[in-house]
JSON list of C-alpha atoms in Angstrom, two decimals:
[
{"chain": "A", "resi": 1, "resn": "MET", "atom": "CA", "xyz": [10.24, 12.12, -2.14]},
{"chain": "A", "resi": 2, "resn": "GLY", "atom": "CA", "xyz": [11.72, 12.23, -5.61]},
{"chain": "A", "resi": 3, "resn": "THR", "atom": "CA", "xyz": [13.72, 15.03, -7.20]},
{"chain": "A", "resi": 4, "resn": "ILE", "atom": "CA", "xyz": [12.39, 14.77, -10.75]},
{"chain": "A", "resi": 5, "resn": "ILE", "atom": "CA", "xyz": [9.81, 17.46, -11.52]},
{"chain": "A", "resi": 6, "resn": "ALA", "atom": "CA", "xyz": [6.36, 16.18, -12.50]},
{"chain": "A", "resi": 7, "resn": "SER", "atom": "CA", "xyz": [6.30, 18.30, -15.66]},
{"chain": "A", "resi": 8, "resn": "SER", "atom": "CA", "xyz": [9.51, 16.56, -16.81]},
{"chain": "A", "resi": 9, "resn": "VAL", "atom": "CA", "xyz": [7.82, 13.15, -16.53]},
{"chain": "A", "resi": 10, "resn": "ILE", "atom": "CA", "xyz": [4.80, 14.47, -18.41]},
{"chain": "A", "resi": 11, "resn": "GLU", "atom": "CA", "xyz": [6.99, 15.94, -21.17]},
{"chain": "A", "resi": 12, "resn": "LYS", "atom": "CA", "xyz": [8.53, 12.51, -21.79]},
{"chain": "A", "resi": 13, "resn": "ALA", "atom": "CA", "xyz": [5.05, 11.07, -22.20]},
{"chain": "A", "resi": 14, "resn": "GLN", "atom": "CA", "xyz": [4.02, 13.96, -24.49]},
{"chain": "A", "resi": 15, "resn": "THR", "atom": "CA", "xyz": [7.01, 13.30, -26.75]},
{"chain": "A", "resi": 16, "resn": "ILE", "atom": "CA", "xyz": [5.93, 9.69, -27.25]},
{"chain": "A", "resi": 17, "resn": "LEU", "atom": "CA", "xyz": [2.32, 10.78, -27.73]},
{"chain": "A", "resi": 18, "resn": "GLN", "atom": "CA", "xyz": [3.51, 13.36, -30.28]},
{"chain": "A", "resi": 19, "resn": "ASP", "atom": "CA", "xyz": [1.41, 15.95, -28.47]},
{"chain": "A", "resi": 20, "resn": "VAL", "atom": "CA", "xyz": [4.00, 18.29, -26.95]},
{"chain": "A", "resi": 21, "resn": "THR", "atom": "CA", "xyz": [1.54, 21.20, -26.91]},
{"chain": "A", "resi": 22, "resn": "GLY", "atom": "CA", "xyz": [-1.11, 19.30, -24.96]},
{"chain": "A", "resi": 23, "resn": "VAL", "atom": "CA", "xyz": [-3.85, 19.64, -27.59]},
{"chain": "A", "resi": 24, "resn": "ARG", "atom": "CA", "xyz": [-5.13, 16.06, -27.55]},
{"chain": "A", "resi": 25, "resn": "TRP", "atom": "CA", "xyz": [-4.27, 15.33, -23.94]},
{"chain": "A", "resi": 26, "resn": "PRO", "atom": "CA", "xyz": [-4.36, 18.51, -21.76]},
{"chain": "A", "resi": 27, "resn": "VAL", "atom": "CA", "xyz": [-1.54, 18.64, -19.23]},
{"chain": "A", "resi": 28, "resn": "ALA", "atom": "CA", "xyz": [-3.32, 20.01, -16.16]},
{"chain": "A", "resi": 29, "resn": "ASP", "atom": "CA", "xyz": [-6.69, 18.38, -16.76]},
{"chain": "A", "resi": 30, "resn": "GLU", "atom": "CA", "xyz": [-5.52, 14.90, -17.74]},
{"chain": "A", "resi": 31, "resn": "LEU", "atom": "CA", "xyz": [-1.80, 14.09, -17.80]},
{"chain": "A", "resi": 32, "resn": "LEU", "atom": "CA", "xyz": [-1.01, 15.40, -14.31]},
{"chain": "A", "resi": 33, "resn": "GLY", "atom": "CA", "xyz": [-4.02, 13.56, -12.92]},
{"chain": "A", "resi": 34, "resn": "TRP", "atom": "CA", "xyz": [-2.87, 10.33, -14.54]},
{"chain": "A", "resi": 35, "resn": "LEU", "atom": "CA", "xyz": [0.62, 10.81, -13.14]},
{"chain": "A", "resi": 36, "resn": "ASN", "atom": "CA", "xyz": [-0.85, 11.03, -9.64]},
{"chain": "A", "resi": 37, "resn": "ASP", "atom": "CA", "xyz": [-3.11, 8.05, -10.33]},
{"chain": "A", "resi": 38, "resn": "GLY", "atom": "CA", "xyz": [0.02, 6.21, -11.41]},
{"chain": "A", "resi": 39, "resn": "GLN", "atom": "CA", "xyz": [1.79, 6.99, -8.14]},
{"chain": "A", "resi": 40, "resn": "ARG", "atom": "CA", "xyz": [-1.10, 5.49, -6.20]},
{"chain": "A", "resi": 41, "resn": "GLU", "atom": "CA", "xyz": [-1.17, 2.47, -8.52]},
{"chain": "A", "resi": 42, "resn": "VAL", "atom": "CA", "xyz": [2.53, 1.87, -7.87]},
{"chain": "A", "resi": 43, "resn": "VAL", "atom": "CA", "xyz": [1.92, 1.79, -4.12]},
{"chain": "A", "resi": 44, "resn": "ILE", "atom": "CA", "xyz": [-1.00, -0.65, -4.58]},
{"chain": "A", "resi": 45, "resn": "LEU", "atom": "CA", "xyz": [1.21, -3.05, -6.52]},
{"chain": "A", "resi": 46, "resn": "LYS", "atom": "CA", "xyz": [4.34, -2.44, -4.44]},
{"chain": "A", "resi": 47, "resn": "PRO", "atom": "CA", "xyz": [3.62, -1.06, -0.94]},
{"chain": "A", "resi": 48, "resn": "ASN", "atom": "CA", "xyz": [7.29, -0.51, -0.12]},
{"chain": "A", "resi": 49, "resn": "SER", "atom": "CA", "xyz": [7.63, 1.96, -3.02]},
{"chain": "A", "resi": 50, "resn": "HIS", "atom": "CA", "xyz": [6.64, 4.76, -0.64]},
{"chain": "A", "resi": 51, "resn": "VAL", "atom": "CA", "xyz": [7.70, 3.92, 2.90]},
{"chain": "A", "resi": 52, "resn": "LYS", "atom": "CA", "xyz": [7.64, 6.03, 6.04]},
{"chain": "A", "resi": 53, "resn": "ASN", "atom": "CA", "xyz": [9.58, 5.24, 9.22]},
{"chain": "A", "resi": 54, "resn": "LEU", "atom": "CA", "xyz": [8.15, 7.26, 12.11]},
{"chain": "A", "resi": 55, "resn": "ALA", "atom": "CA", "xyz": [7.79, 7.25, 15.87]},
{"chain": "A", "resi": 56, "resn": "VAL", "atom": "CA", "xyz": [4.03, 6.90, 16.36]},
{"chain": "A", "resi": 57, "resn": "ARG", "atom": "CA", "xyz": [2.14, 7.19, 19.63]},
{"chain": "A", "resi": 58, "resn": "MET", "atom": "CA", "xyz": [-0.02, 4.16, 20.38]},
{"chain": "A", "resi": 59, "resn": "ALA", "atom": "CA", "xyz": [-3.66, 4.24, 21.42]},
{"chain": "A", "resi": 60, "resn": "ALA", "atom": "CA", "xyz": [-4.97, 2.86, 24.71]},
{"chain": "A", "resi": 61, "resn": "GLY", "atom": "CA", "xyz": [-5.64, -0.89, 24.66]},
{"chain": "A", "resi": 62, "resn": "THR", "atom": "CA", "xyz": [-4.37, -3.49, 22.20]},
{"chain": "A", "resi": 63, "resn": "LYS", "atom": "CA", "xyz": [-5.86, -2.32, 18.91]},
{"chain": "A", "resi": 64, "resn": "GLN", "atom": "CA", "xyz": [-3.69, 0.13, 16.97]},
{"chain": "A", "resi": 65, "resn": "SER", "atom": "CA", "xyz": [-4.15, 1.86, 13.62]},
{"chain": "A", "resi": 66, "resn": "LEU", "atom": "CA", "xyz": [-1.77, 3.19, 11.00]},
{"chain": "A", "resi": 67, "resn": "PRO", "atom": "CA", "xyz": [-1.44, 6.96, 10.53]},
{"chain": "A", "resi": 68, "resn": "ALA", "atom": "CA", "xyz": [-4.03, 8.56, 8.24]},
{"chain": "A", "resi": 69, "resn": "ASP", "atom": "CA", "xyz": [-1.85, 8.11, 5.14]},
{"chain": "A", "resi": 70, "resn": "GLY", "atom": "CA", "xyz": [-1.04, 4.48, 5.92]},
{"chain": "A", "resi": 71, "resn": "VAL", "atom": "CA", "xyz": [-1.81, 1.79, 3.34]},
{"chain": "A", "resi": 72, "resn": "GLN", "atom": "CA", "xyz": [-0.13, -1.28, 4.82]},
{"chain": "A", "resi": 73, "resn": "LEU", "atom": "CA", "xyz": [2.01, -2.06, 7.85]},
{"chain": "A", "resi": 74, "resn": "ILE", "atom": "CA", "xyz": [5.54, -3.22, 7.06]},
{"chain": "A", "resi": 75, "resn": "ASP", "atom": "CA", "xyz": [7.12, -3.51, 10.51]},
{"chain": "A", "resi": 76, "resn": "VAL", "atom": "CA", "xyz": [6.96, -2.38, 14.14]},
{"chain": "A", "resi": 77, "resn": "VAL", "atom": "CA", "xyz": [10.62, -2.20, 15.08]},
{"chain": "A", "resi": 78, "resn": "ARG", "atom": "CA", "xyz": [11.01, -1.05, 18.68]},
{"chain": "A", "resi": 79, "resn": "ASN", "atom": "CA", "xyz": [9.61, 0.96, 21.53]},
{"chain": "A", "resi": 80, "resn": "MET", "atom": "CA", "xyz": [10.43, 4.67, 21.55]},
{"chain": "A", "resi": 81, "resn": "GLY", "atom": "CA", "xyz": [9.47, 5.58, 25.13]},
{"chain": "A", "resi": 82, "resn": "THR", "atom": "CA", "xyz": [6.60, 7.83, 26.18]},
{"chain": "A", "resi": 83, "resn": "ASP", "atom": "CA", "xyz": [8.27, 10.85, 24.58]},
{"chain": "A", "resi": 84, "resn": "GLY", "atom": "CA", "xyz": [8.82, 9.31, 21.15]},
{"chain": "A", "resi": 85, "resn": "ASN", "atom": "CA", "xyz": [12.58, 9.91, 21.37]},
{"chain": "A", "resi": 86, "resn": "THR", "atom": "CA", "xyz": [13.83, 7.17, 23.69]},
{"chain": "A", "resi": 87, "resn": "PRO", "atom": "CA", "xyz": [14.79, 3.91, 21.93]},
{"chain": "A", "resi": 88, "resn": "GLY", "atom": "CA", "xyz": [13.79, 0.86, 23.93]},
{"chain": "A", "resi": 89, "resn": "ARG", "atom": "CA", "xyz": [12.90, -2.81, 23.79]},
{"chain": "A", "resi": 90, "resn": "ALA", "atom": "CA", "xyz": [12.61, -4.52, 20.42]},
{"chain": "A", "resi": 91, "resn": "ILE", "atom": "CA", "xyz": [9.10, -5.61, 19.43]},
{"chain": "A", "resi": 92, "resn": "ARG", "atom": "CA", "xyz": [8.55, -9.00, 17.83]},
{"chain": "A", "resi": 93, "resn": "ILE", "atom": "CA", "xyz": [5.70, -10.11, 15.62]},
{"chain": "A", "resi": 94, "resn": "VAL", "atom": "CA", "xyz": [3.74, -13.11, 16.86]},
{"chain": "A", "resi": 95, "resn": "MET", "atom": "CA", "xyz": [0.92, -15.17, 15.38]},
{"chain": "A", "resi": 96, "resn": "ARG", "atom": "CA", "xyz": [-2.40, -14.31, 16.93]},
{"chain": "A", "resi": 97, "resn": "GLU", "atom": "CA", "xyz": [-3.29, -18.00, 17.29]},
{"chain": "A", "resi": 98, "resn": "ILE", "atom": "CA", "xyz": [-0.24, -18.55, 19.51]},
{"chain": "A", "resi": 99, "resn": "LEU", "atom": "CA", "xyz": [-1.00, -15.55, 21.70]},
{"chain": "A", "resi": 100, "resn": "ASP", "atom": "CA", "xyz": [-4.68, -16.50, 21.93]},
{"chain": "A", "resi": 101, "resn": "ALA", "atom": "CA", "xyz": [-3.74, -20.01, 23.05]},
{"chain": "A", "resi": 102, "resn": "GLN", "atom": "CA", "xyz": [-1.04, -19.08, 25.56]},
{"chain": "A", "resi": 103, "resn": "VAL", "atom": "CA", "xyz": [-2.53, -15.84, 26.94]},
{"chain": "A", "resi": 104, "resn": "PRO", "atom": "CA", "xyz": [-6.30, -16.00, 26.26]},
{"chain": "A", "resi": 105, "resn": "ASN", "atom": "CA", "xyz": [-6.97, -12.76, 28.16]},
{"chain": "A", "resi": 106, "resn": "TRP", "atom": "CA", "xyz": [-4.15, -10.78, 26.54]},
{"chain": "A", "resi": 107, "resn": "HIS", "atom": "CA", "xyz": [-6.51, -8.02, 25.36]},
{"chain": "A", "resi": 108, "resn": "ILE", "atom": "CA", "xyz": [-7.33, -7.21, 29.01]},
{"chain": "A", "resi": 109, "resn": "ALA", "atom": "CA", "xyz": [-3.93, -8.01, 30.53]},
{"chain": "A", "resi": 110, "resn": "THR", "atom": "CA", "xyz": [-2.08, -5.55, 32.77]},
{"chain": "A", "resi": 111, "resn": "ALA", "atom": "CA", "xyz": [-1.25, -2.50, 30.69]},
{"chain": "A", "resi": 112, "resn": "ALA", "atom": "CA", "xyz": [2.28, -1.28, 30.04]},
{"chain": "A", "resi": 113, "resn": "ALA", "atom": "CA", "xyz": [3.67, 1.52, 27.89]},
{"chain": "A", "resi": 114, "resn": "ALA", "atom": "CA", "xyz": [6.35, -0.76, 26.38]},
{"chain": "A", "resi": 115, "resn": "ALA", "atom": "CA", "xyz": [5.05, -3.30, 23.86]},
{"chain": "A", "resi": 116, "resn": "LYS", "atom": "CA", "xyz": [6.60, -6.78, 23.62]},
{"chain": "A", "resi": 117, "resn": "HIS", "atom": "CA", "xyz": [4.76, -8.22, 20.64]},
{"chain": "A", "resi": 118, "resn": "TYR", "atom": "CA", "xyz": [2.50, -7.18, 17.80]},
{"chain": "A", "resi": 119, "resn": "VAL", "atom": "CA", "xyz": [-0.06, -9.08, 15.76]},
{"chain": "A", "resi": 120, "resn": "TYR", "atom": "CA", "xyz": [-0.85, -8.25, 12.14]},
{"chain": "A", "resi": 121, "resn": "SER", "atom": "CA", "xyz": [-3.04, -9.63, 9.37]},
{"chain": "A", "resi": 122, "resn": "LEU", "atom": "CA", "xyz": [-2.97, -8.68, 5.69]},
{"chain": "A", "resi": 123, "resn": "LEU", "atom": "CA", "xyz": [-6.74, -9.09, 5.73]},
{"chain": "A", "resi": 124, "resn": "ASP", "atom": "CA", "xyz": [-6.89, -5.96, 7.90]},
{"chain": "A", "resi": 125, "resn": "PRO", "atom": "CA", "xyz": [-3.92, -3.98, 6.53]},
{"chain": "A", "resi": 126, "resn": "LYS", "atom": "CA", "xyz": [-4.50, -0.69, 8.36]},
{"chain": "A", "resi": 127, "resn": "ASN", "atom": "CA", "xyz": [-4.76, -2.11, 11.88]},
{"chain": "A", "resi": 128, "resn": "PHE", "atom": "CA", "xyz": [-2.62, -4.23, 14.20]},
{"chain": "A", "resi": 129, "resn": "TYR", "atom": "CA", "xyz": [-2.58, -5.26, 17.86]},
{"chain": "A", "resi": 130, "resn": "VAL", "atom": "CA", "xyz": [0.08, -4.96, 20.57]},
{"chain": "A", "resi": 131, "resn": "TYR", "atom": "CA", "xyz": [0.77, -6.94, 23.73]},
{"chain": "A", "resi": 132, "resn": "PRO", "atom": "CA", "xyz": [0.63, -5.99, 26.51]},
{"chain": "A", "resi": 133, "resn": "PRO", "atom": "CA", "xyz": [-2.18, -3.42, 26.15]},
{"chain": "A", "resi": 134, "resn": "GLN", "atom": "CA", "xyz": [-1.33, 0.25, 26.28]},
{"chain": "A", "resi": 135, "resn": "PRO", "atom": "CA", "xyz": [-2.42, 2.19, 29.40]},
{"chain": "A", "resi": 136, "resn": "ALA", "atom": "CA", "xyz": [-5.29, 4.67, 29.37]},
{"chain": "A", "resi": 137, "resn": "ALA", "atom": "CA", "xyz": [-2.82, 7.55, 29.73]},
{"chain": "A", "resi": 138, "resn": "ASN", "atom": "CA", "xyz": [0.87, 8.13, 28.93]},
{"chain": "A", "resi": 139, "resn": "GLN", "atom": "CA", "xyz": [0.90, 5.60, 26.12]},
{"chain": "A", "resi": 140, "resn": "GLY", "atom": "CA", "xyz": [4.19, 4.65, 24.54]},
{"chain": "A", "resi": 141, "resn": "TYR", "atom": "CA", "xyz": [5.54, 5.36, 21.07]},
{"chain": "A", "resi": 142, "resn": "VAL", "atom": "CA", "xyz": [6.76, 2.75, 18.63]},
{"chain": "A", "resi": 143, "resn": "GLU", "atom": "CA", "xyz": [9.02, 3.03, 15.62]},
{"chain": "A", "resi": 144, "resn": "MET", "atom": "CA", "xyz": [6.66, 2.08, 12.80]},
{"chain": "A", "resi": 145, "resn": "VAL", "atom": "CA", "xyz": [7.49, 1.31, 9.19]},
{"chain": "A", "resi": 146, "resn": "TYR", "atom": "CA", "xyz": [4.55, 1.44, 6.81]},
{"chain": "A", "resi": 147, "resn": "GLY", "atom": "CA", "xyz": [3.60, 1.90, 3.18]},
{"chain": "A", "resi": 148, "resn": "ALA", "atom": "CA", "xyz": [2.04, 5.33, 2.76]},
{"chain": "A", "resi": 149, "resn": "ALA", "atom": "CA", "xyz": [-0.32, 6.74, 0.16]},
{"chain": "A", "resi": 150, "resn": "PRO", "atom": "CA", "xyz": [1.64, 9.24, -1.95]},
{"chain": "A", "resi": 151, "resn": "ALA", "atom": "CA", "xyz": [0.57, 12.87, -1.89]},
{"chain": "A", "resi": 152, "resn": "ASP", "atom": "CA", "xyz": [-0.40, 14.35, -5.24]},
{"chain": "A", "resi": 153, "resn": "ALA", "atom": "CA", "xyz": [2.45, 16.00, -7.11]},
{"chain": "A", "resi": 154, "resn": "THR", "atom": "CA", "xyz": [2.02, 19.49, -8.52]},
{"chain": "A", "resi": 155, "resn": "LEU", "atom": "CA", "xyz": [3.05, 20.28, -12.08]},
{"chain": "A", "resi": 156, "resn": "ASN", "atom": "CA", "xyz": [6.12, 22.27, -11.04]},
{"chain": "A", "resi": 157, "resn": "GLY", "atom": "CA", "xyz": [6.95, 20.20, -7.97]},
{"chain": "A", "resi": 158, "resn": "PRO", "atom": "CA", "xyz": [8.80, 16.88, -7.57]},
{"chain": "A", "resi": 159, "resn": "ILE", "atom": "CA", "xyz": [7.10, 13.52, -7.88]},
{"chain": "A", "resi": 160, "resn": "THR", "atom": "CA", "xyz": [6.27, 11.94, -4.54]},
{"chain": "A", "resi": 161, "resn": "LEU", "atom": "CA", "xyz": [7.82, 8.55, -5.30]},
{"chain": "A", "resi": 162, "resn": "ASP", "atom": "CA", "xyz": [11.53, 7.93, -5.68]},
{"chain": "A", "resi": 163, "resn": "ASP", "atom": "CA", "xyz": [13.09, 8.94, -9.00]},
{"chain": "A", "resi": 164, "resn": "ILE", "atom": "CA", "xyz": [13.56, 5.31, -10.04]},
{"chain": "A", "resi": 165, "resn": "TYR", "atom": "CA", "xyz": [9.82, 5.10, -10.70]},
{"chain": "A", "resi": 166, "resn": "GLN", "atom": "CA", "xyz": [9.94, 7.76, -13.42]},
{"chain": "A", "resi": 167, "resn": "ASN", "atom": "CA", "xyz": [9.73, 5.28, -16.31]},
{"chain": "A", "resi": 168, "resn": "VAL", "atom": "CA", "xyz": [6.90, 3.41, -14.61]},
{"chain": "A", "resi": 169, "resn": "LEU", "atom": "CA", "xyz": [4.95, 6.66, -14.34]},
{"chain": "A", "resi": 170, "resn": "VAL", "atom": "CA", "xyz": [5.60, 7.48, -18.00]},
{"chain": "A", "resi": 171, "resn": "ASP", "atom": "CA", "xyz": [4.22, 4.08, -19.02]},
{"chain": "A", "resi": 172, "resn": "TYR", "atom": "CA", "xyz": [1.20, 4.58, -16.78]},
{"chain": "A", "resi": 173, "resn": "ILE", "atom": "CA", "xyz": [0.44, 7.98, -18.33]},
{"chain": "A", "resi": 174, "resn": "LEU", "atom": "CA", "xyz": [0.76, 6.47, -21.82]},
{"chain": "A", "resi": 175, "resn": "TYR", "atom": "CA", "xyz": [-1.52, 3.59, -20.86]},
{"chain": "A", "resi": 176, "resn": "ARG", "atom": "CA", "xyz": [-4.20, 5.99, -19.70]},
{"chain": "A", "resi": 177, "resn": "ALA", "atom": "CA", "xyz": [-3.74, 8.35, -22.66]},
{"chain": "A", "resi": 178, "resn": "TYR", "atom": "CA", "xyz": [-4.06, 5.61, -25.27]},
{"chain": "A", "resi": 179, "resn": "SER", "atom": "CA", "xyz": [-7.00, 4.12, -23.36]},
{"chain": "A", "resi": 180, "resn": "LYS", "atom": "CA", "xyz": [-8.82, 7.38, -24.09]},
{"chain": "A", "resi": 181, "resn": "ASP", "atom": "CA", "xyz": [-8.75, 6.52, -27.81]},
{"chain": "A", "resi": 182, "resn": "THR", "atom": "CA", "xyz": [-9.87, 2.90, -27.62]},
{"chain": "A", "resi": 183, "resn": "GLU", "atom": "CA", "xyz": [-12.05, 3.37, -30.70]},
{"chain": "A", "resi": 184, "resn": "TYR", "atom": "CA", "xyz": [-8.79, 2.97, -32.64]},
{"chain": "A", "resi": 185, "resn": "ALA", "atom": "CA", "xyz": [-7.43, -0.58, -32.65]},
{"chain": "A", "resi": 186, "resn": "ALA", "atom": "CA", "xyz": [-3.81, 0.59, -32.74]},
{"chain": "A", "resi": 187, "resn": "ASP", "atom": "CA", "xyz": [-4.30, 2.69, -29.62]},
{"chain": "A", "resi": 188, "resn": "GLN", "atom": "CA", "xyz": [-5.93, -0.21, -27.82]},
{"chain": "A", "resi": 189, "resn": "ASN", "atom": "CA", "xyz": [-2.78, -2.23, -28.47]},
{"chain": "A", "resi": 190, "resn": "ARG", "atom": "CA", "xyz": [-0.55, 0.66, -27.36]},
{"chain": "A", "resi": 191, "resn": "ALA", "atom": "CA", "xyz": [-2.56, 1.02, -24.14]},
{"chain": "A", "resi": 192, "resn": "ALA", "atom": "CA", "xyz": [-2.16, -2.68, -23.38]},
{"chain": "A", "resi": 193, "resn": "THR", "atom": "CA", "xyz": [1.57, -2.55, -24.17]},
{"chain": "A", "resi": 194, "resn": "HIS", "atom": "CA", "xyz": [2.24, 0.29, -21.74]},
{"chain": "A", "resi": 195, "resn": "GLN", "atom": "CA", "xyz": [0.00, -1.22, -19.07]},
{"chain": "A", "resi": 196, "resn": "ASN", "atom": "CA", "xyz": [1.98, -4.47, -19.28]},
{"chain": "A", "resi": 197, "resn": "ALA", "atom": "CA", "xyz": [5.25, -2.51, -19.24]},
{"chain": "A", "resi": 198, "resn": "TYR", "atom": "CA", "xyz": [4.59, -0.71, -15.94]},
{"chain": "A", "resi": 199, "resn": "ILE", "atom": "CA", "xyz": [3.27, -3.85, -14.27]},
{"chain": "A", "resi": 200, "resn": "ALA", "atom": "CA", "xyz": [6.28, -5.86, -15.47]},
{"chain": "A", "resi": 201, "resn": "ALA", "atom": "CA", "xyz": [8.67, -3.19, -14.19]},
{"chain": "A", "resi": 202, "resn": "LEU", "atom": "CA", "xyz": [7.13, -3.25, -10.72]},
{"chain": "A", "resi": 203, "resn": "THR", "atom": "CA", "xyz": [6.92, -7.03, -10.43]},
{"chain": "A", "resi": 204, "resn": "GLY", "atom": "CA", "xyz": [10.44, -7.34, -11.80]},
{"chain": "A", "resi": 205, "resn": "LYS", "atom": "CA", "xyz": [11.81, -4.92, -9.22]},
{"chain": "A", "resi": 206, "resn": "ALA", "atom": "CA", "xyz": [10.05, -6.87, -6.48]},
{"chain": "A", "resi": 207, "resn": "LYS", "atom": "CA", "xyz": [11.80, -10.08, -7.61]},
{"chain": "A", "resi": 208, "resn": "VAL", "atom": "CA", "xyz": [15.18, -8.33, -7.73]},
{"chain": "A", "resi": 209, "resn": "GLU", "atom": "CA", "xyz": [14.66, -7.03, -4.19]},
{"chain": "A", "resi": 210, "resn": "VAL", "atom": "CA", "xyz": [14.05, -10.56, -2.93]},
{"chain": "A", "resi": 211, "resn": "GLY", "atom": "CA", "xyz": [17.36, -11.72, -4.37]},
{"chain": "A", "resi": 212, "resn": "ALA", "atom": "CA", "xyz": [19.25, -8.68, -3.08]},
{"chain": "A", "resi": 213, "resn": "ASN", "atom": "CA", "xyz": [17.72, -8.78, 0.40]},
{"chain": "A", "resi": 214, "resn": "PRO", "atom": "CA", "xyz": [20.60, -8.87, 2.96]},
{"chain": "A", "resi": 215, "resn": "ASN", "atom": "CA", "xyz": [18.42, -10.97, 5.28]},
{"chain": "A", "resi": 216, "resn": "SER", "atom": "CA", "xyz": [18.37, -13.83, 2.76]},
{"chain": "A", "resi": 217, "resn": "MET", "atom": "CA", "xyz": [22.07, -14.48, 3.42]},
{"chain": "A", "resi": 218, "resn": "ALA", "atom": "CA", "xyz": [22.10, -13.78, 7.14]},
{"chain": "A", "resi": 219, "resn": "PRO", "atom": "CA", "xyz": [23.86, -16.51, 9.18]},
{"chain": "A", "resi": 220, "resn": "ALA", "atom": "CA", "xyz": [20.76, -16.92, 11.36]},
{"chain": "A", "resi": 221, "resn": "ASN", "atom": "CA", "xyz": [18.63, -17.79, 8.32]},
{"chain": "A", "resi": 222, "resn": "PRO", "atom": "CA", "xyz": [17.93, -21.55, 8.55]},
{"chain": "A", "resi": 223, "resn": "ASN", "atom": "CA", "xyz": [17.55, -21.73, 4.76]},
{"chain": "A", "resi": 224, "resn": "VAL", "atom": "CA", "xyz": [21.17, -20.71, 4.15]},
{"chain": "A", "resi": 225, "resn": "THR", "atom": "CA", "xyz": [23.90, -23.35, 4.14]},
{"chain": "A", "resi": 226, "resn": "PRO", "atom": "CA", "xyz": [26.86, -22.07, 6.19]},
{"chain": "A", "resi": 227, "resn": "ASN", "atom": "CA", "xyz": [30.12, -21.47, 4.34]},
{"chain": "A", "resi": 228, "resn": "THR", "atom": "CA", "xyz": [32.43, -24.25, 5.50]},
{"chain": "A", "resi": 229, "resn": "ARG", "atom": "CA", "xyz": [35.58, -23.05, 3.74]}
]
C-alpha cells in the first residue's frame, strides 16, 4: 500500500494536461478510473509490483489455487502448520516431469499436512500442485508469496501500489487522456510518448532488480566465480 493520495497523482496529470479544473477530463468519471486501470496494468507487466506474503490454508489433494486476488504465484516458502502460525519444513519447487517420472502416482500418494514440493507452470498462473497430497481434513498452511490484483484507490485515499510507481501512473493517465483526443495528430503522438514512458519505466526497473538481486551473488550460485583473494 502506498502513502501518496490518489488525488495528488491525478493533480500532477491535470497540470500537464492543462486542465486543473477537470473540464476536458473529469476527475471522478475518467482520471480516477484510468489511475486504477494503470495500477492493474502495472501488475500485468510486473507481477511483483504488488506482492502479498500470507499463510494460506491448502485444499485437500494436490491441486491448490491462489487466493481470490491472486494474479501469479511467486513462491511457496515453507509449511506453517495446521494452525497457520507454526513455521515448519521448507518447500522446494520441482519440475512436474521429474515428479511424474519418479513418483507416477504422486497425486494419489499417502496424504500429509506438510508439503515437501510444489509444481507450478506459468501457463496456469493461478494454480499449483503440492506433494504429498493434503489430507481430507486438517490441511496444512503454507507461506505463500504471490502477485495480487490491486484494489481500486479512492480519490481521497492512498494508491494501492508502492509510492515509487507514482510517475508510472501519471504517464498512464496521460496516455489514456491523450488517447481520448486521437483525432488530433499531436495528441496521438503525446499518447504514444506517455505509453512508451510507462512501459520503459517498468521494464527498466525489472532489469535493475535483476542486477541488484542478492541471490545473483550468493556463494551457492554456480554462475558466480568465487572470490579467490
